[in-house]
């Protein structure tokens, strides 16, 4: 009974003594926060690394390393913290009790360290387990986020219950904090790449764009007030040899920006030194042209027609409601002295009533010429009303199409990559894949630039240079209608509008496949404010059932030889919508050392309104400008020419030559052979630039080799690459025709020039209303020596387009391409040893 009474007294005493929740909070804090830290930091680290390399092994290894490092760090930190507290309390006990201590009541630093490490590990194991069994990258990320979310809610709830805190608030606090940490960490690589350049050729970062604007405002107050306008801003790249010598880890060369601007009606080409904060060069009107148009120009000009009484009367006379009117598609060109001395633009209007495809509803016969700087109409031409084509059948948006399509359904498909993509993107713009490494960046004018492309020799492991820089230099689209309102439709899309600002975000799964990696672009607004172009470039691996090489042998008794290798390539893609046309640019890298460049065109035709609805209505009046492709719609014949700047550096830049390999027919004398003729190869080294001005001909065939005569194979052949043209077309315009004067780079399909860093744009630096005085033709006619020098290959890809009914209301994609292919560059087939695919390595879908 005494024992029971004592027990009851002890229980009563315990009940009367309030529990100190602050003491409980100490170990709860260590346990819950340790697990929470392990959970969030490991998941964030895995997602951050996964943004760069997406295969499951890398993510798991990163997570495990984070677990070990974090657990050790937490243990050491907790040990030091508790031991410090331990020492303080022991000292306090000695002071209060005259030297006696009760260490048994003190926390153990060792146990605290072990507990902290275990708590951290417990949290860290959650994202590791979530990722371990999911091979597809995007699904893996989703599973990690879901698992971490559940664990965060559980930890928040547990901490709240044990700590007697509000459950909802505690759980939300932990959940939001964890999500925020994962979001920030997963974007750290991207954000870091935006804020700081890592490579001499990296595009201007957002802080650099802002700094350029600040420097310009100090140089010319107009840049601050708005009277001076920025039309283009890009990195002024360092000297080539300085870039070539640079290695990762070296200090970057001084960063400079090149700015094309307008101030007080004059063109300015400014060089801004970001390191010194000064404008080091300001060239005023260096040529007769003007800088690239801005979106601000285009929008402002589109509003000018509505100010004209004469224009409004013409629209009313045609019975077109102003609510359905849109005036865009500016064009200019150069057609003589009367259009010089001011920025001139020409406009046509369209009806958008009952359709978004206003390009198919031109308001024909009414044309305007506008002074862009004064925003005043210079001239109105009204040749009388022409029937506006109907909106029926012009719709192209899937959700609004009501027509029955008599095509059997094709199931969705995608290429699966169980371990994620094989390529890596380092520091935002440096790409590594298979045996290739190259720098890629968005560009306001060219859209996309590939630089410092190197390939690793599969036999020796040597990294060898192939191309220093490649990009679309100009895109020339002349229309073949000499009539009023149409004769000036001869576009220079890169130099007048810019392929970069015209780019639209690439659409996942349709523009680019699953597992694609996207790169954003940043350009300067007319006021110098950074503008984001999201998903401007994508990178992805392509496999479409193509074969890299194969051979089967049946002539060897007792053997069964069937060797085949799948052809997998890496594609860098950029697409832009320049007015009515959409262009898709692909740079495709192959493991055999080939670079294949493809340009595809889609979008809408530039059409002309007509009174005719059927070709029978024409009788003998066959339309000069093109065929009838729908009722009241003429598809105007036109050309597309894309000129590529290809700075080939075969095993170095200083010692390359251009070799024309001619296939010459040889006639055999009677009695020599039963054959009458054969082809013989003869090689000619181009001595000067004029030797390398080449028009392609099927009946006078050549191969075109870029070689390094100082680098020989074991057989003595010079290492080289050859240009392999695809289908092509030549410009048939007279050389004195104003559009052809500006587009003189299409006078030949192939050019080779001496390297000059200022000669990059085939139509000239200032393209708008230029007179052709600064073109590739002019540079090449200087006839500089190109043998065993640093030289540049220029190739113009082209096609004539005679429209047809299948191009209405939106064009099926058409494409043309060329290849840069190794020739005696490797000692043998470089992909002989690549492994075949096996069923066991593929996912089960």
Tab-separated table of N, CA and C in Angstrom, residues 422-423 432-436:
chain	number	residue	atom	x	y	z
A	422	UNK	N	21.709	12.140	-74.478
A	422	UNK	CA	23.143	11.855	-74.396
A	422	UNK	C	23.985	13.114	-74.420
A	423	UNK	N	23.382	14.250	-74.747
A	423	UNK	CA	24.172	15.474	-74.856
A	423	UNK	C	24.148	16.245	-73.536
A	432	UNK	N	28.037	19.407	-75.721
A	432	UNK	CA	28.868	18.224	-75.904
A	432	UNK	C	27.965	17.044	-76.240
A	433	UNK	N	28.320	16.336	-77.295
A	433	UNK	CA	27.534	15.153	-77.686
A	433	UNK	C	28.409	14.205	-78.493
A	434	UNK	N	28.392	12.943	-78.123
A	434	UNK	CA	29.156	11.915	-78.842
A	434	UNK	C	30.594	12.386	-79.027
A	435	UNK	N	30.994	12.630	-80.278
A	435	UNK	CA	32.351	13.109	-80.537
A	435	UNK	C	32.400	14.591	-80.915
A	436	UNK	N	31.286	15.314	-80.689
A	436	UNK	CA	31.201	16.710	-81.076
A	436	UNK	C	31.194	17.635	-79.856
